Every structure is written in structure tokens, then in C-alpha cells.
Coordinates of C-alpha atoms and ligand atoms in Angstrom, one line a residue:
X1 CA 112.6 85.5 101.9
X2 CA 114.2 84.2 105.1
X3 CA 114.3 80.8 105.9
X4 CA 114.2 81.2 109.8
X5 CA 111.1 80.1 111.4
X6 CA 109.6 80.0 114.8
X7 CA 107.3 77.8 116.3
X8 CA 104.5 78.7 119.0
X9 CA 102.7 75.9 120.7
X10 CA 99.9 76.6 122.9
X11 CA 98.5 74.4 125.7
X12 CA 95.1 75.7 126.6
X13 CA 94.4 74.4 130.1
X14 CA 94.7 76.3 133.8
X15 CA 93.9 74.8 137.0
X16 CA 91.4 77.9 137.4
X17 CA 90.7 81.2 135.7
X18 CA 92.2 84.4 136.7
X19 CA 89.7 87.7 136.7
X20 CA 91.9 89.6 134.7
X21 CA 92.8 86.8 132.1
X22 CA 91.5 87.0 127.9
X23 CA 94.4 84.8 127.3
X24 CA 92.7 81.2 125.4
X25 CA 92.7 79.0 128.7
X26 CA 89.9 77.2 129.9
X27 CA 89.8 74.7 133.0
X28 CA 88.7 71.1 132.8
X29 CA 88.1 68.1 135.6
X30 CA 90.5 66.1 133.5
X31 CA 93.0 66.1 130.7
X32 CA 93.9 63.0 128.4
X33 CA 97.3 63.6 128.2
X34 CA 97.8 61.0 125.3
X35 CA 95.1 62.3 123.4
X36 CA 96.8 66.0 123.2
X37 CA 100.3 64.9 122.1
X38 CA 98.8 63.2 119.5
X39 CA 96.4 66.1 118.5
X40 CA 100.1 68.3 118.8
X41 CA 102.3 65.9 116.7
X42 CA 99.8 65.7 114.2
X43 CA 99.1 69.8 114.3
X44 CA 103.1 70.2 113.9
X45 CA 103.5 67.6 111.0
X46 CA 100.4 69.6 109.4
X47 CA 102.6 73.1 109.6
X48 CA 106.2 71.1 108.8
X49 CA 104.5 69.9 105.4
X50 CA 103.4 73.3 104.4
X51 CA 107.2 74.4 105.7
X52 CA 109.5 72.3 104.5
X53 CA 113.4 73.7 104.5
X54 CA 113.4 76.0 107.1
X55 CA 115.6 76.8 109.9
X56 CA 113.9 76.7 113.0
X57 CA 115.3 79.3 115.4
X58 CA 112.6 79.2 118.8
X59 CA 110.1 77.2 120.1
X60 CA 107.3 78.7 122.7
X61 CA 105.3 76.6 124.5
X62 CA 102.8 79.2 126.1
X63 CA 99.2 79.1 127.0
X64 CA 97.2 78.3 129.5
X65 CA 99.6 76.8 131.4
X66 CA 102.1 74.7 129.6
X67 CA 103.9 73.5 133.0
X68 CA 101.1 71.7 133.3
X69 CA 102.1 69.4 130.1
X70 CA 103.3 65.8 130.9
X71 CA 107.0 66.5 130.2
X72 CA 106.8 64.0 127.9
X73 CA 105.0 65.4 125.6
X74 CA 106.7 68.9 125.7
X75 CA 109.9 66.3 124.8
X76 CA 107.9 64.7 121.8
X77 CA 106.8 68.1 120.0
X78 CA 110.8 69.2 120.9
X79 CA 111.8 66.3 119.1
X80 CA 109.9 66.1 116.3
X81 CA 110.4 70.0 115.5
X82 CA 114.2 69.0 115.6
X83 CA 113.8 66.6 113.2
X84 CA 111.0 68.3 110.4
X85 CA 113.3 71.4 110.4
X86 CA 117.1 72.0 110.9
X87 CA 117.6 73.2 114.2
X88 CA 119.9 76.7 114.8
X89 CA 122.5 76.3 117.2
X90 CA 121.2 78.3 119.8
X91 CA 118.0 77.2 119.0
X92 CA 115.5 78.8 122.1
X93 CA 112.6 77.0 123.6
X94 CA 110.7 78.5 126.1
X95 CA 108.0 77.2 127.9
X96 CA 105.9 79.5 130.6
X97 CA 105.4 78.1 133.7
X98 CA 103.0 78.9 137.0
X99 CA 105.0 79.1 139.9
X100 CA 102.9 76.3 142.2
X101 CA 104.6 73.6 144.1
X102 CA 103.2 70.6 141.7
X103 CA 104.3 72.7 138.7
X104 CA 108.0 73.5 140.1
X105 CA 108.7 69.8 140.8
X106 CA 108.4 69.3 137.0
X107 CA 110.8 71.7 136.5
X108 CA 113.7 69.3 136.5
X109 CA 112.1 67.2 134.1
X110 CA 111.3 69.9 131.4
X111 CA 114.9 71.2 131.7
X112 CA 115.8 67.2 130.5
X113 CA 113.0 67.5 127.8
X114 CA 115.0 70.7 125.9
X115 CA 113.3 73.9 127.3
X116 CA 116.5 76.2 128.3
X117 CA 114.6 78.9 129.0
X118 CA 111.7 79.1 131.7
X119 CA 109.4 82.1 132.1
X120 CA 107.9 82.4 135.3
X121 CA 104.4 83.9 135.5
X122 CA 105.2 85.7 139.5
X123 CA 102.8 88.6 138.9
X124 CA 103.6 89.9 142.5
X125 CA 105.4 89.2 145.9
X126 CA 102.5 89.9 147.4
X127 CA 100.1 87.5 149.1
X128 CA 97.1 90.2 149.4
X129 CA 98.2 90.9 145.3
X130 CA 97.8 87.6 144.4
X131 CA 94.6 87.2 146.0
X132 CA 93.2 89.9 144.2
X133 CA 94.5 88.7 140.4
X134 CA 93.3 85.4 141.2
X135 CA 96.5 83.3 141.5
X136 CA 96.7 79.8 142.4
X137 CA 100.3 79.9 144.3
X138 CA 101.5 82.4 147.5
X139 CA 104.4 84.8 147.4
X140 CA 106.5 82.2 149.0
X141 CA 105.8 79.2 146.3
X142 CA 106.6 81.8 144.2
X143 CA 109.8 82.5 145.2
X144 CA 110.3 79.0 145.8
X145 CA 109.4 78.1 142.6
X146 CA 111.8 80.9 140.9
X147 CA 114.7 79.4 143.0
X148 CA 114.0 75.9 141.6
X149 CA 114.3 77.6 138.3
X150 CA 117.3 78.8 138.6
X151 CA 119.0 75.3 139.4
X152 CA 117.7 74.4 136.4
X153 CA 117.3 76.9 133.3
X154 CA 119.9 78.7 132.3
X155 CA 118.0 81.6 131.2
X156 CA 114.9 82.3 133.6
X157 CA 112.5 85.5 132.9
X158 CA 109.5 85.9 135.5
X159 CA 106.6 88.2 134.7
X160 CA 105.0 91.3 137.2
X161 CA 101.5 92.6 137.2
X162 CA 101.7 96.3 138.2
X163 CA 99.5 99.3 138.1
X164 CA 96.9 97.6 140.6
X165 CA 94.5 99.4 142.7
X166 CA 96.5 101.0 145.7
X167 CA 99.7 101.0 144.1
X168 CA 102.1 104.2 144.6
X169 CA 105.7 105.1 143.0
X170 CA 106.7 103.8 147.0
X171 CA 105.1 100.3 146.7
X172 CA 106.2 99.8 143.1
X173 CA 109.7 100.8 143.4
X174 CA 109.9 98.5 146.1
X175 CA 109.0 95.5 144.4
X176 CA 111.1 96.5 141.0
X177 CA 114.2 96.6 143.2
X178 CA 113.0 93.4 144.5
X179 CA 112.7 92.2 141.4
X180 CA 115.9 93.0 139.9
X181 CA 117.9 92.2 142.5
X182 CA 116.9 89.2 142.3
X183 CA 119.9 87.8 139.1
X184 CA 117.0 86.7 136.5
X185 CA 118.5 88.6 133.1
X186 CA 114.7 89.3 131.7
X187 CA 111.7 90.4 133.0
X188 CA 108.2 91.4 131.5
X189 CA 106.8 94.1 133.5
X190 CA 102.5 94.8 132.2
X191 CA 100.6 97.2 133.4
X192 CA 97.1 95.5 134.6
X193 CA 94.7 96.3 132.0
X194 CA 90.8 95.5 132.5
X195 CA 90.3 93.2 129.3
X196 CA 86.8 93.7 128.0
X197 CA 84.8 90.2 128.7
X198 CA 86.8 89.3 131.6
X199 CA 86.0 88.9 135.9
X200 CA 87.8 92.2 136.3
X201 CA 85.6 93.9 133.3
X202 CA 82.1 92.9 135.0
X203 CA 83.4 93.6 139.1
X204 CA 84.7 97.0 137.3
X205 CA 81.6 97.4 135.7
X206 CA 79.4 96.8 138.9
X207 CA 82.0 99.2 140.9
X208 CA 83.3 96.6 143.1
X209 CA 86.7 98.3 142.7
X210 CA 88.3 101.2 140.8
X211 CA 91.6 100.8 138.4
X212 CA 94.0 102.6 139.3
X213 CA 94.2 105.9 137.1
X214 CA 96.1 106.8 134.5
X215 CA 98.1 109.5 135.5
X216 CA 99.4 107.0 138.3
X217 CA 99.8 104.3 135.7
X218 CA 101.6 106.7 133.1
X219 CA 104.1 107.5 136.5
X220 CA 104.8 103.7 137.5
X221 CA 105.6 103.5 133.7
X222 CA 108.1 105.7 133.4
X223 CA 109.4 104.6 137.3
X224 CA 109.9 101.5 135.2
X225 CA 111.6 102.2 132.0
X226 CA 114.1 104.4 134.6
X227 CA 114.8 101.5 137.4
X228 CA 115.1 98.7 134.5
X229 CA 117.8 101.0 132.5
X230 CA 119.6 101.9 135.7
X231 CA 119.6 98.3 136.2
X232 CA 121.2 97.4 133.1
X233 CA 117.7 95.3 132.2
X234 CA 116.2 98.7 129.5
X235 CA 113.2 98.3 127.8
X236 CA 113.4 96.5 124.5
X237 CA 109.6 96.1 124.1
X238 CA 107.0 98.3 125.8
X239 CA 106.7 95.6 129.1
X240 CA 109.9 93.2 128.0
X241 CA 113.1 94.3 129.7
X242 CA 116.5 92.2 129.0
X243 CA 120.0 92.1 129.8
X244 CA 122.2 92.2 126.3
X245 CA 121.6 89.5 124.5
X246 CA 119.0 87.8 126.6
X247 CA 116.0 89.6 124.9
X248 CA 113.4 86.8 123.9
X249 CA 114.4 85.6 120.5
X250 CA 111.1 84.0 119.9
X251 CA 109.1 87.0 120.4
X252 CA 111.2 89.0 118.5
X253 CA 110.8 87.0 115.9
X254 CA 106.8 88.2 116.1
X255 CA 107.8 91.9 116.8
X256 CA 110.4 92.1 113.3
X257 CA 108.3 90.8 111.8
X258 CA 109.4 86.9 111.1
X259 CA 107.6 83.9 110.1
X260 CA 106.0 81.3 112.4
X261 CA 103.9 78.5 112.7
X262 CA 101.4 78.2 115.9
X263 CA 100.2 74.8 116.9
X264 CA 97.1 74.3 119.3
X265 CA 94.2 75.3 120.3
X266 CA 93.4 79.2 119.3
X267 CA 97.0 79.3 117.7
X268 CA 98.2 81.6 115.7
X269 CA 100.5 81.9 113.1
X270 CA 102.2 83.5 110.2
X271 CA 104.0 81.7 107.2
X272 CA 103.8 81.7 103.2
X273 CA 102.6 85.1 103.6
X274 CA 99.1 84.1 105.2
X275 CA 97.8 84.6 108.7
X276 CA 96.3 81.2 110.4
X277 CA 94.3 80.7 112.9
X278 CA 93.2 77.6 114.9
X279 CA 90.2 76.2 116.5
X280 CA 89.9 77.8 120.1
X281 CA 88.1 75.8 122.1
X282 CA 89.8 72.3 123.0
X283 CA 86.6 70.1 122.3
X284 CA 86.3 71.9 119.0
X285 CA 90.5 71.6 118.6
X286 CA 90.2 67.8 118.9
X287 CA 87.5 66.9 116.9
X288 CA 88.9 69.1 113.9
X289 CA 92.4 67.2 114.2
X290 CA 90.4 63.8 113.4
X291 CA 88.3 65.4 110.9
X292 CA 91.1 67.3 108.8
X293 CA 94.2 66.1 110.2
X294 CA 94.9 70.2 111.3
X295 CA 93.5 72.3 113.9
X296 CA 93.4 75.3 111.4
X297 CA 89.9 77.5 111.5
X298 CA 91.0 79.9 108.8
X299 CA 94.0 80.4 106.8
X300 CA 93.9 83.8 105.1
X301 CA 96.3 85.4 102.6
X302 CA 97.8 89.0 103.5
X303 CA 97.5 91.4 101.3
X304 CA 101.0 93.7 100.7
X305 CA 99.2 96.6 102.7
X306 CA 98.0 94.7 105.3
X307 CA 101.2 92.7 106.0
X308 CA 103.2 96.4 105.8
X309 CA 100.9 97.9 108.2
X310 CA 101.0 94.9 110.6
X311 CA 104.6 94.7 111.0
X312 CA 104.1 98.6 111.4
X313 CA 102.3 97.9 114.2
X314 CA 104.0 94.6 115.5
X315 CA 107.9 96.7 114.7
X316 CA 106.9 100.3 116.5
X317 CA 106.8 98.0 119.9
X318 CA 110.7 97.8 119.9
X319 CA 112.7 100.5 121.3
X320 CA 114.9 99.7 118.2
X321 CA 111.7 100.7 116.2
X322 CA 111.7 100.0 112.7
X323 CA 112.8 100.7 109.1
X324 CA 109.6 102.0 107.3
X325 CA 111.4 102.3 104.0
X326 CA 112.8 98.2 104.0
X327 CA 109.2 97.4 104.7
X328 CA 107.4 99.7 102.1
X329 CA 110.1 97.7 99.7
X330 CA 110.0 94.3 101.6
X331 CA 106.3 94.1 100.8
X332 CA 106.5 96.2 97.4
X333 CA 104.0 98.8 99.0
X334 CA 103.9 103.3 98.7
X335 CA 105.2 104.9 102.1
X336 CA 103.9 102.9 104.6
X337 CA 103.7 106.2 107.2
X338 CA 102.8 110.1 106.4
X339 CA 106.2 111.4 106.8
X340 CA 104.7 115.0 107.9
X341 CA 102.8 113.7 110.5
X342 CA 106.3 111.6 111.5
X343 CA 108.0 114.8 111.9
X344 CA 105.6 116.7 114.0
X345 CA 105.7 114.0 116.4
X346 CA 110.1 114.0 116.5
X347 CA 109.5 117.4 117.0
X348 CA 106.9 117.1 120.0
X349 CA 109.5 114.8 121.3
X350 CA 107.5 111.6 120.5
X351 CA 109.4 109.6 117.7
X352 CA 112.6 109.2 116.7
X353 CA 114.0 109.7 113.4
X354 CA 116.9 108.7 111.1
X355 CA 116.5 108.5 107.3
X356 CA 113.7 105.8 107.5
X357 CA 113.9 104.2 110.8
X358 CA 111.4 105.3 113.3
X359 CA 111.2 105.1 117.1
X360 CA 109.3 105.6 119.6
X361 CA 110.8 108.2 122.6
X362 CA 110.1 107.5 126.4
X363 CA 107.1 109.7 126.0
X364 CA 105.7 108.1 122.9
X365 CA 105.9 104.8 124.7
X366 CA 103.5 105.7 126.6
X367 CA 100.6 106.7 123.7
X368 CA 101.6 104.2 121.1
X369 CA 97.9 103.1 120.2
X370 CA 97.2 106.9 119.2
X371 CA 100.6 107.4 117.3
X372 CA 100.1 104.6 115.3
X373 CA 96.7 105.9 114.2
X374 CA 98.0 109.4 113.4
X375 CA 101.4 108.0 111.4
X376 CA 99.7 104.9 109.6
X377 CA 99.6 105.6 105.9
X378 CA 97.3 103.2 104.3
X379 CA 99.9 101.8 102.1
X380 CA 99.3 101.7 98.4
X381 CA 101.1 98.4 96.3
X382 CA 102.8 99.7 93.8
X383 CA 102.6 97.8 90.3
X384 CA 105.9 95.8 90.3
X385 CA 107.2 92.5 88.6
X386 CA 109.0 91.4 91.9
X387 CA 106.9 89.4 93.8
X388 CA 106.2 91.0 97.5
X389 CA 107.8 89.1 100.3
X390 CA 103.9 88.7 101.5
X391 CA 103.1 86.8 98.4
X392 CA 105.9 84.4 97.8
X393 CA 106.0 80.9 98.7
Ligands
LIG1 S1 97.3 81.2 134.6 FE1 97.7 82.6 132.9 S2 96.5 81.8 131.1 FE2 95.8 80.8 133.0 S3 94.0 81.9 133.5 FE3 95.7 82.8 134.7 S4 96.6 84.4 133.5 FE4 95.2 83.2 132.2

């Protein structure tokens, strides 16, 4: 078993909720900052207990909005991390970041806490655009706020919403050239999808606007995938585009399949070959910190199948795709994919295939949901003294 670990640390306020949002944020009059570090520290020493030994290679504070965080506190978690684990070298620590004036003038400060890598949630250039999704900053602040990034992160990502009602292959490629002209060396491109339970959902529901439809969306897709390569930033996720070398090392940690620990509210995490869960709401968060010390709602051990067919399903997301065979014997499981049913699907052009390693084409991109439910194989442990991967502790 690896000894790499990453750490996700969620902060689960927002100054106000966008319509399209199912991400765990919720907005309150007031925050006690105190209160929270403590709640985090304690959360992180819960998870460094259980993990002792390991090499920590990325933190992520997401959320919510984390740039909302007292600095301090962002600096506290940092340093305590450093110290409960052994730090890689490059060790990466993101932290996302809303792109208003208040939040921008922080930025300075976070850089001196340890983040060295800011992601930007942009979403559009558009004033009009940001209206519609909600956002509590203008196209200006936002490129405002990116500049102010740049002074002070090394490695700045920002994120795009596209696929909104109106937009054409014109209006996109317009803004993606905007985009990538504009020096960041990642960028997270997501198609706006109407969440089920969300302000979009119901004003979809009611017909107070249309999404755009899916032919278009399949086309700005692909008008993505083509501007990003041709911009040296390719695909190396389904919506994460990077420069060499700059890809997120924290989420692909999650997408190969790694260990981590998630702190905070709604958290999750995956270590000791269980997945954990914490309490979402903050009130709920709080109170089971002073009850149990942890914010942890359910830890539950993976089975071998279940840990196979989840890094299946986490692993297909990466252009590099993944090795079925190393993970049918990584979690001493049958074939973890119906190898006819691969092979149709290289020959309609969909997958990729060499030996054991799998990959989705350009095309298959596009309908990974319903490839993964045709290939899946319901994998079968096989009767083994080694001890799976998923099992050992
Ligand atoms: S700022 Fe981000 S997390 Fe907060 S409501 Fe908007 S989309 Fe959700």
C-alpha cells in the first residue's frame, strides 16, 4: 500500500447561494472564526491518529468558499498537517477562492499562510452571465481578482461555466480564447448542468428558462477539447485542462485512485480502505466535534468489489484512463470490466485499448455515464491469502 496521502478540507460557508449550486455551502449572518479552527484542528488530529506515517502530498481547502477563512486559520490546519505527517517536497495546497474585492485582498495573506496554488471560481466574463448563475462579483472584479492572483500564486487555475442558455460555438470560442490567452497553466471548463434540488431545477421545472440542448452542449464540448489542445492546455479530466505538469495533484490523487482524509463539514474521505463521511450541516458539524471529538457521520468499510468498481469509475475520468488488470489484482477482485463489451466499444471508436489499459476516445468523453454501465463487470473477489489493498491497514 502507498504511503502518500491527501488531505481535503472543506469550509462550508458562502456569502449567498448560487441557483445552480448542490455543492455543501450554506450562508449564515455570522461566523465564529475561533470556534471553526478549533472544530478543524481537532477534525485533523482525529484523521492524523487513525493515519499515522504517511506522506502527505496535497492539501485542498475547498467548499463553500474557503477564501472566506481567516487566513489564520487556513495557516493553523497548514501547519499542523506539516507536522502530524511528513510533508513531500512539492507538497500542493490549494485553496478555491471567489473572485470578490474583500476576498482578493486576502489573497496576499493566504499566499504567506502556504497555499501556492489558487483556484479561481470566474465562471464567465460576462456581467449578464453572472447575473444569471447567481454570482456575487462582476466581470471586472473578476478579472481584477485573477490579476491579484497572479502577483501572488505561483500556480493559478480559474474555473468557466459554459453550455448556458444562448450560448453558440461563436460566443464560446470567444471566451475560451479569452480564457487561454490569458497565461493561467490550468483551467476547469464544466458544462452547466441543472442539479436536481437546486434554484435552477425548480425555475427549469416551472419553465422560467430552457437548458440549452444537448446537441449544442455535445458541440461546445468538443469546441473545447479542440481549442484547449491547440492551446497546449488538453484535457486530462473530462472539464480539467493543464499545461504539463501543472495538472491538479490533489485531485488526481481522487481520480487514481489514492487515499485521503477529508476534514469538515459534509467531508469526505478515503483511507484504511473505508469510505468516511462527515456531518453536513455546520450546527450538526460543531456539536458532533464536542460530542466525539470527530465530525465523522459514517465510516464504512469497502468491500474489494466496490473499491474496484469505484476507482473504475473515479480512473475512466482521465484521458490516461486506467489499468483494469492492476486494479482487478490491486483489490484481489475477477475482471473488473466485460472485455467483449470493451472491444465493441474500441471498435465503435469509443475506448481505447492496450493489453489492460482502457481509455476513453474524444467521442466516448462525451457518453461516459452510459459506457461505464455497459463495461462494468460486477467484480467477483477471488479467494486469495494476500490481503486486498482495500482491506489492509
Ligand atoms: S460560491 Fe460556489 S459553493 Fe458557494 S453557492 Fe456558489 S457555487 Fe456553491
Amino acid at each position: 500500500m502507498t504511503s502518500d496521502l491527501a488531505l481535503y478540507v472543506h469550509w462550508p460557508f458562502c456569502v449567498s447561494k448560487c441557483p445552480y449550486c448542490d455543492f455543501n455551502s450554506h450562508v449564515r449572518a455570522s461566523i465564529d472564526q475561533d470556534a471553526w479552527r478549533d472544530a478543524l484542528l481537532a477534525d485533523l488530529a482525529h484523521e492524523a491518529r487513525l493515519l499515522p506515517g504517511r506522506r502527505l502530498t496535497s492539501i485542498f481547502f475547498g467548499g463553500g468558499t474557503p477564501s472566506l477563512m481567516d487566513p489564520s486559520t487556513v495557516a493553523a490546519v497548514i501547519e499542523v498537517a506539516r507536522t502530524q505527517w511528513d510533508a513531500a517536497p512539492n507538497l500542493e495546497i490549494t485553496l478555491e477562492a471567489n473572485p470578490n474585492s474583500v476576498e482578493a485582498a486576502r489573497f496576499a495573506d493566504l499566499s504567506a499562510a502556504g497555499v501556492n496554488r489558487l483556484s479561481l471560481g470566474l465562471q464567465s466574463f460576462d456581467d449578464d452571465a453572472l447575473r444569471f448563475l447567481g454570482r456575487a462579483h462582476s466581470a471586472r472584479e473578476g478579472w481584477k481578482a485573477l490579476e491579484t492572483a497572479q502577483k501572488h500564486f505561483r500556480r493559478v487555475s480559474f474555473d468557466l461555466i459554459y453550455a448556458l442558455p444562448g450560448d453558440t460555438e461563436e460566443s464560446w470560442s470567444a471566451t475560451l480564447a479569452q480564457a487561454l490567452s490569458l497565461g493561467t497553466s490550468h483551467l476547469s471548463l464544466y458544462e452547466l448542468t441543472i442539479e436536481p434540488g437546486t434554484r435552477f431545477a425548480s425555475m427549469v421545472a416551472k419553465r422560467q428558462f430552457e437548458p440549452l440542448d444537448a446537441d449544442m452542449g455535445a458541440a461546445l464540448y468538443e469546441l473545447t477539447d479542440a481549442m484547449t489542445l491547440a492551446a497546449g492546455l488538453p484535457a486530462y479530466e473530462i472539464s480539467n485542462h493543464a499545461r504539463r505538469g501543472q495538472e491538479s495533484r490533489h485531485n488526481l490523487t481522487y481520480w487514481r485512485y489514492g487515499d485521503y482524509a477529508g476534514i469538515g463539514p459534509g467531508a469526505h474521505g478515503r483511507r484504511l480502505g473505508m469510505r468516511s463521511v462527515r456531518h453536513r450541516k455546520p450546527e450538526n458539524f460543531l456539536s458532533a466535534i464536542r460530542r466525539n471529538g470527530h465530525g465523522i457521520s459514517e465510516d464504512a468499510l469497502l468491500t474489494p468489489a466496490e473499491a474496484a468498481d469505484e476507482a473504475l469509475v473515479m480512473g475512466l475520468r482521465l484521458r490516461e484512463g486506467i489499468d483494469a488488470d492492476a486494479i482487478a489484482q490491486r483489490f484481489a477482485v475477477g475482471a473488473i470490466v466485460d472485455w467483449e463489451r470493451v472491444d465493441r466499444l474500441v471498435a465503435s471508436g469509443h475506448l481505447t485499448r492496450v493489453q489492460g489499459r482502457i481509455a476513453l476516445t474524444a467521442a466516448g468523453r462525451l457518453l461516459l455515464d452510459r459506457i461505464l454501465a455497459e463495461i462494468s463487470a460486477d467484480p467477483v473477489p477471488l479467494t486469495s491469502a494476500r490481503q486486498p489493498e482495500s482491506a489492509a491497514a
